[in-house]
């Protein structure tokens, strides 16, 4: 299967998934109280945002697939050792267990930073500097929004606390 077919199929599946979520799953399975004053705090807001973004990404994949030629070579390298994938899968399971162990001690923000960075290096990212910057900034920005703007308590650790 060439890259064009992969892009088109992924895009169509993403748009179908977004349509399913927006028109059926969220209205029928996500309950929201009628007295929510702040739209951002509504249980319906973020599922609709993420579903809409999924649809936009799917549309982007379809457009990118249409612009590609059918003879484009796959961008992924051939797998040299198939057991390496199994080793990385086991390492991810170990990382998840470590996250659950570290969460009460370090808190959600610091644990998320470390887990993001560890996962980026576990999958051998081609952009390590970007991964480290995102690992540090994304949890901090989310903490700042939810703790200081939305007023939602974020679990803090025993060892380290954020303001």
JSON list of N, CA, C and O in Angstrom, two decimals, residues 56-86:
[
{"chain": "A", "resi": 56, "resn": "UNK", "atom": "N", "xyz": [-11.03, 17.84, 11.45]},
{"chain": "A", "resi": 56, "resn": "UNK", "atom": "CA", "xyz": [-10.14, 18.72, 10.68]},
{"chain": "A", "resi": 56, "resn": "UNK", "atom": "C", "xyz": [-8.85, 18.02, 10.28]},
{"chain": "A", "resi": 56, "resn": "UNK", "atom": "O", "xyz": [-8.35, 18.19, 9.16]},
{"chain": "A", "resi": 57, "resn": "UNK", "atom": "N", "xyz": [-8.29, 17.23, 11.19]},
{"chain": "A", "resi": 57, "resn": "UNK", "atom": "CA", "xyz": [-7.08, 16.48, 10.87]},
{"chain": "A", "resi": 57, "resn": "UNK", "atom": "C", "xyz": [-7.38, 15.46, 9.76]},
{"chain": "A", "resi": 57, "resn": "UNK", "atom": "O", "xyz": [-6.59, 15.28, 8.84]},
{"chain": "A", "resi": 58, "resn": "UNK", "atom": "N", "xyz": [-8.54, 14.82, 9.85]},
{"chain": "A", "resi": 58, "resn": "UNK", "atom": "CA", "xyz": [-8.93, 13.88, 8.80]},
{"chain": "A", "resi": 58, "resn": "UNK", "atom": "C", "xyz": [-9.08, 14.56, 7.46]},
{"chain": "A", "resi": 58, "resn": "UNK", "atom": "O", "xyz": [-8.63, 14.04, 6.43]},
{"chain": "A", "resi": 59, "resn": "UNK", "atom": "N", "xyz": [-9.67, 15.75, 7.45]},
{"chain": "A", "resi": 59, "resn": "UNK", "atom": "CA", "xyz": [-9.80, 16.51, 6.21]},
{"chain": "A", "resi": 59, "resn": "UNK", "atom": "C", "xyz": [-8.43, 16.89, 5.67]},
{"chain": "A", "resi": 59, "resn": "UNK", "atom": "O", "xyz": [-8.18, 16.78, 4.46]},
{"chain": "A", "resi": 60, "resn": "UNK", "atom": "N", "xyz": [-7.52, 17.27, 6.55]},
{"chain": "A", "resi": 60, "resn": "UNK", "atom": "CA", "xyz": [-6.16, 17.59, 6.13]},
{"chain": "A", "resi": 60, "resn": "UNK", "atom": "C", "xyz": [-5.45, 16.37, 5.53]},
{"chain": "A", "resi": 60, "resn": "UNK", "atom": "O", "xyz": [-4.72, 16.49, 4.55]},
{"chain": "A", "resi": 61, "resn": "UNK", "atom": "N", "xyz": [-5.66, 15.19, 6.13]},
{"chain": "A", "resi": 61, "resn": "UNK", "atom": "CA", "xyz": [-5.06, 13.98, 5.59]},
{"chain": "A", "resi": 61, "resn": "UNK", "atom": "C", "xyz": [-5.61, 13.65, 4.21]},
{"chain": "A", "resi": 61, "resn": "UNK", "atom": "O", "xyz": [-4.86, 13.23, 3.33]},
{"chain": "A", "resi": 62, "resn": "UNK", "atom": "N", "xyz": [-6.91, 13.84, 4.03]},
{"chain": "A", "resi": 62, "resn": "UNK", "atom": "CA", "xyz": [-7.51, 13.57, 2.71]},
{"chain": "A", "resi": 62, "resn": "UNK", "atom": "C", "xyz": [-6.96, 14.55, 1.67]},
{"chain": "A", "resi": 62, "resn": "UNK", "atom": "O", "xyz": [-6.59, 14.15, 0.55]},
{"chain": "A", "resi": 63, "resn": "UNK", "atom": "N", "xyz": [-6.86, 15.82, 2.03]},
{"chain": "A", "resi": 63, "resn": "UNK", "atom": "CA", "xyz": [-6.31, 16.81, 1.09]},
{"chain": "A", "resi": 63, "resn": "UNK", "atom": "C", "xyz": [-4.86, 16.49, 0.77]},
{"chain": "A", "resi": 63, "resn": "UNK", "atom": "O", "xyz": [-4.43, 16.54, -0.39]},
{"chain": "A", "resi": 64, "resn": "UNK", "atom": "N", "xyz": [-4.06, 16.14, 1.80]},
{"chain": "A", "resi": 64, "resn": "UNK", "atom": "CA", "xyz": [-2.66, 15.79, 1.56]},
{"chain": "A", "resi": 64, "resn": "UNK", "atom": "C", "xyz": [-2.55, 14.53, 0.71]},
{"chain": "A", "resi": 64, "resn": "UNK", "atom": "O", "xyz": [-1.68, 14.44, -0.16]},
{"chain": "A", "resi": 65, "resn": "UNK", "atom": "N", "xyz": [-3.43, 13.57, 0.94]},
{"chain": "A", "resi": 65, "resn": "UNK", "atom": "CA", "xyz": [-3.42, 12.35, 0.14]},
{"chain": "A", "resi": 65, "resn": "UNK", "atom": "C", "xyz": [-3.77, 12.60, -1.31]},
{"chain": "A", "resi": 65, "resn": "UNK", "atom": "O", "xyz": [-3.22, 11.98, -2.22]},
{"chain": "A", "resi": 66, "resn": "UNK", "atom": "N", "xyz": [-4.70, 13.52, -1.55]},
{"chain": "A", "resi": 66, "resn": "UNK", "atom": "CA", "xyz": [-5.07, 13.86, -2.92]},
{"chain": "A", "resi": 66, "resn": "UNK", "atom": "C", "xyz": [-3.92, 14.54, -3.67]},
{"chain": "A", "resi": 66, "resn": "UNK", "atom": "O", "xyz": [-3.80, 14.40, -4.88]},
{"chain": "A", "resi": 67, "resn": "UNK", "atom": "N", "xyz": [-3.10, 15.29, -2.95]},
{"chain": "A", "resi": 67, "resn": "UNK", "atom": "CA", "xyz": [-1.99, 16.01, -3.59]},
{"chain": "A", "resi": 67, "resn": "UNK", "atom": "C", "xyz": [-0.78, 15.12, -3.85]},
{"chain": "A", "resi": 67, "resn": "UNK", "atom": "O", "xyz": [0.09, 15.49, -4.61]},
{"chain": "A", "resi": 68, "resn": "UNK", "atom": "N", "xyz": [-0.72, 13.97, -3.20]},
{"chain": "A", "resi": 68, "resn": "UNK", "atom": "CA", "xyz": [0.42, 13.06, -3.38]},
{"chain": "A", "resi": 68, "resn": "UNK", "atom": "C", "xyz": [0.28, 12.30, -4.69]},
{"chain": "A", "resi": 68, "resn": "UNK", "atom": "O", "xyz": [-0.82, 12.04, -5.17]},
{"chain": "A", "resi": 69, "resn": "UNK", "atom": "N", "xyz": [1.41, 11.90, -5.21]},
{"chain": "A", "resi": 69, "resn": "UNK", "atom": "CA", "xyz": [1.37, 11.01, -6.36]},
{"chain": "A", "resi": 69, "resn": "UNK", "atom": "C", "xyz": [1.24, 9.57, -5.86]},
{"chain": "A", "resi": 69, "resn": "UNK", "atom": "O", "xyz": [1.68, 9.24, -4.76]},
{"chain": "A", "resi": 70, "resn": "UNK", "atom": "N", "xyz": [0.68, 8.72, -6.65]},
{"chain": "A", "resi": 70, "resn": "UNK", "atom": "CA", "xyz": [0.44, 7.34, -6.23]},
{"chain": "A", "resi": 70, "resn": "UNK", "atom": "C", "xyz": [1.74, 6.54, -6.13]},
{"chain": "A", "resi": 70, "resn": "UNK", "atom": "O", "xyz": [1.76, 5.47, -5.53]},
{"chain": "A", "resi": 71, "resn": "UNK", "atom": "N", "xyz": [2.82, 7.05, -6.67]},
{"chain": "A", "resi": 71, "resn": "UNK", "atom": "CA", "xyz": [4.08, 6.31, -6.65]},
{"chain": "A", "resi": 71, "resn": "UNK", "atom": "C", "xyz": [5.00, 6.73, -5.52]},
{"chain": "A", "resi": 71, "resn": "UNK", "atom": "O", "xyz": [6.14, 6.31, -5.47]},
{"chain": "A", "resi": 72, "resn": "UNK", "atom": "N", "xyz": [4.51, 7.55, -4.61]},
{"chain": "A", "resi": 72, "resn": "UNK", "atom": "CA", "xyz": [5.34, 8.01, -3.49]},
{"chain": "A", "resi": 72, "resn": "UNK", "atom": "C", "xyz": [5.76, 6.81, -2.64]},
{"chain": "A", "resi": 72, "resn": "UNK", "atom": "O", "xyz": [4.93, 5.99, -2.26]},
{"chain": "A", "resi": 73, "resn": "UNK", "atom": "N", "xyz": [7.05, 6.74, -2.35]},
{"chain": "A", "resi": 73, "resn": "UNK", "atom": "CA", "xyz": [7.58, 5.64, -1.54]},
{"chain": "A", "resi": 73, "resn": "UNK", "atom": "C", "xyz": [7.15, 5.82, -0.08]},
{"chain": "A", "resi": 73, "resn": "UNK", "atom": "O", "xyz": [7.00, 6.94, 0.40]},
{"chain": "A", "resi": 74, "resn": "UNK", "atom": "N", "xyz": [6.98, 4.73, 0.66]},
{"chain": "A", "resi": 74, "resn": "UNK", "atom": "CA", "xyz": [6.69, 4.85, 2.09]},
{"chain": "A", "resi": 74, "resn": "UNK", "atom": "C", "xyz": [7.83, 5.57, 2.82]},
{"chain": "A", "resi": 74, "resn": "UNK", "atom": "O", "xyz": [9.00, 5.37, 2.49]},
{"chain": "A", "resi": 75, "resn": "UNK", "atom": "N", "xyz": [7.47, 6.40, 3.80]},
{"chain": "A", "resi": 75, "resn": "UNK", "atom": "CA", "xyz": [8.48, 7.18, 4.52]},
{"chain": "A", "resi": 75, "resn": "UNK", "atom": "C", "xyz": [9.09, 6.41, 5.68]},
{"chain": "A", "resi": 75, "resn": "UNK", "atom": "O", "xyz": [10.12, 6.80, 6.20]},
{"chain": "A", "resi": 76, "resn": "UNK", "atom": "N", "xyz": [8.47, 5.31, 6.08]},
{"chain": "A", "resi": 76, "resn": "UNK", "atom": "CA", "xyz": [9.00, 4.54, 7.20]},
{"chain": "A", "resi": 76, "resn": "UNK", "atom": "C", "xyz": [10.12, 3.63, 6.73]},
{"chain": "A", "resi": 76, "resn": "UNK", "atom": "O", "xyz": [10.08, 3.08, 5.64]},
{"chain": "A", "resi": 77, "resn": "UNK", "atom": "N", "xyz": [11.11, 3.44, 7.59]},
{"chain": "A", "resi": 77, "resn": "UNK", "atom": "CA", "xyz": [12.19, 2.53, 7.30]},
{"chain": "A", "resi": 77, "resn": "UNK", "atom": "C", "xyz": [11.72, 1.10, 7.54]},
{"chain": "A", "resi": 77, "resn": "UNK", "atom": "O", "xyz": [10.80, 0.84, 8.30]},
{"chain": "A", "resi": 78, "resn": "UNK", "atom": "N", "xyz": [12.38, 0.18, 6.90]},
{"chain": "A", "resi": 78, "resn": "UNK", "atom": "CA", "xyz": [12.07, -1.23, 7.11]},
{"chain": "A", "resi": 78, "resn": "UNK", "atom": "C", "xyz": [12.47, -1.62, 8.53]},
{"chain": "A", "resi": 78, "resn": "UNK", "atom": "O", "xyz": [13.46, -1.15, 9.08]},
{"chain": "A", "resi": 79, "resn": "UNK", "atom": "N", "xyz": [11.69, -2.51, 9.13]},
{"chain": "A", "resi": 79, "resn": "UNK", "atom": "CA", "xyz": [11.96, -2.97, 10.49]},
{"chain": "A", "resi": 79, "resn": "UNK", "atom": "C", "xyz": [13.09, -3.99, 10.42]},
{"chain": "A", "resi": 79, "resn": "UNK", "atom": "O", "xyz": [12.98, -5.02, 9.76]},
{"chain": "A", "resi": 80, "resn": "UNK", "atom": "N", "xyz": [14.19, -3.67, 11.12]},
{"chain": "A", "resi": 80, "resn": "UNK", "atom": "CA", "xyz": [15.34, -4.57, 11.09]},
{"chain": "A", "resi": 80, "resn": "UNK", "atom": "C", "xyz": [15.14, -5.76, 12.03]},
{"chain": "A", "resi": 80, "resn": "UNK", "atom": "O", "xyz": [15.40, -6.89, 11.67]},
{"chain": "A", "resi": 81, "resn": "UNK", "atom": "N", "xyz": [14.71, -5.49, 13.25]},
{"chain": "A", "resi": 81, "resn": "UNK", "atom": "CA", "xyz": [14.52, -6.56, 14.23]},
{"chain": "A", "resi": 81, "resn": "UNK", "atom": "C", "xyz": [13.09, -6.48, 14.74]},
{"chain": "A", "resi": 81, "resn": "UNK", "atom": "O", "xyz": [12.74, -5.56, 15.48]},
{"chain": "A", "resi": 82, "resn": "UNK", "atom": "N", "xyz": [12.23, -7.44, 14.39]},
{"chain": "A", "resi": 82, "resn": "UNK", "atom": "CA", "xyz": [10.84, -7.37, 14.84]},
{"chain": "A", "resi": 82, "resn": "UNK", "atom": "C", "xyz": [10.68, -7.49, 16.35]},
{"chain": "A", "resi": 82, "resn": "UNK", "atom": "O", "xyz": [9.69, -7.05, 16.90]},
{"chain": "A", "resi": 83, "resn": "UNK", "atom": "N", "xyz": [11.68, -8.05, 17.04]},
{"chain": "A", "resi": 83, "resn": "UNK", "atom": "CA", "xyz": [11.58, -8.17, 18.50]},
{"chain": "A", "resi": 83, "resn": "UNK", "atom": "C", "xyz": [11.76, -6.83, 19.19]},
{"chain": "A", "resi": 83, "resn": "UNK", "atom": "O", "xyz": [11.37, -6.66, 20.34]},
{"chain": "A", "resi": 84, "resn": "UNK", "atom": "N", "xyz": [12.35, -5.85, 18.50]},
{"chain": "A", "resi": 84, "resn": "UNK", "atom": "CA", "xyz": [12.56, -4.54, 19.11]},
{"chain": "A", "resi": 84, "resn": "UNK", "atom": "C", "xyz": [11.24, -3.86, 19.44]},
{"chain": "A", "resi": 84, "resn": "UNK", "atom": "O", "xyz": [11.12, -3.16, 20.44]},
{"chain": "A", "resi": 85, "resn": "UNK", "atom": "N", "xyz": [10.24, -4.08, 18.60]},
{"chain": "A", "resi": 85, "resn": "UNK", "atom": "CA", "xyz": [8.92, -3.52, 18.87]},
{"chain": "A", "resi": 85, "resn": "UNK", "atom": "C", "xyz": [8.31, -4.10, 20.13]},
{"chain": "A", "resi": 85, "resn": "UNK", "atom": "O", "xyz": [7.69, -3.39, 20.93]},
{"chain": "A", "resi": 86, "resn": "UNK", "atom": "N", "xyz": [8.48, -5.40, 20.34]},
{"chain": "A", "resi": 86, "resn": "UNK", "atom": "CA", "xyz": [7.96, -6.03, 21.55]},
{"chain": "A", "resi": 86, "resn": "UNK", "atom": "C", "xyz": [8.69, -5.53, 22.79]},
{"chain": "A", "resi": 86, "resn": "UNK", "atom": "O", "xyz": [8.07, -5.30, 23.83]}
]
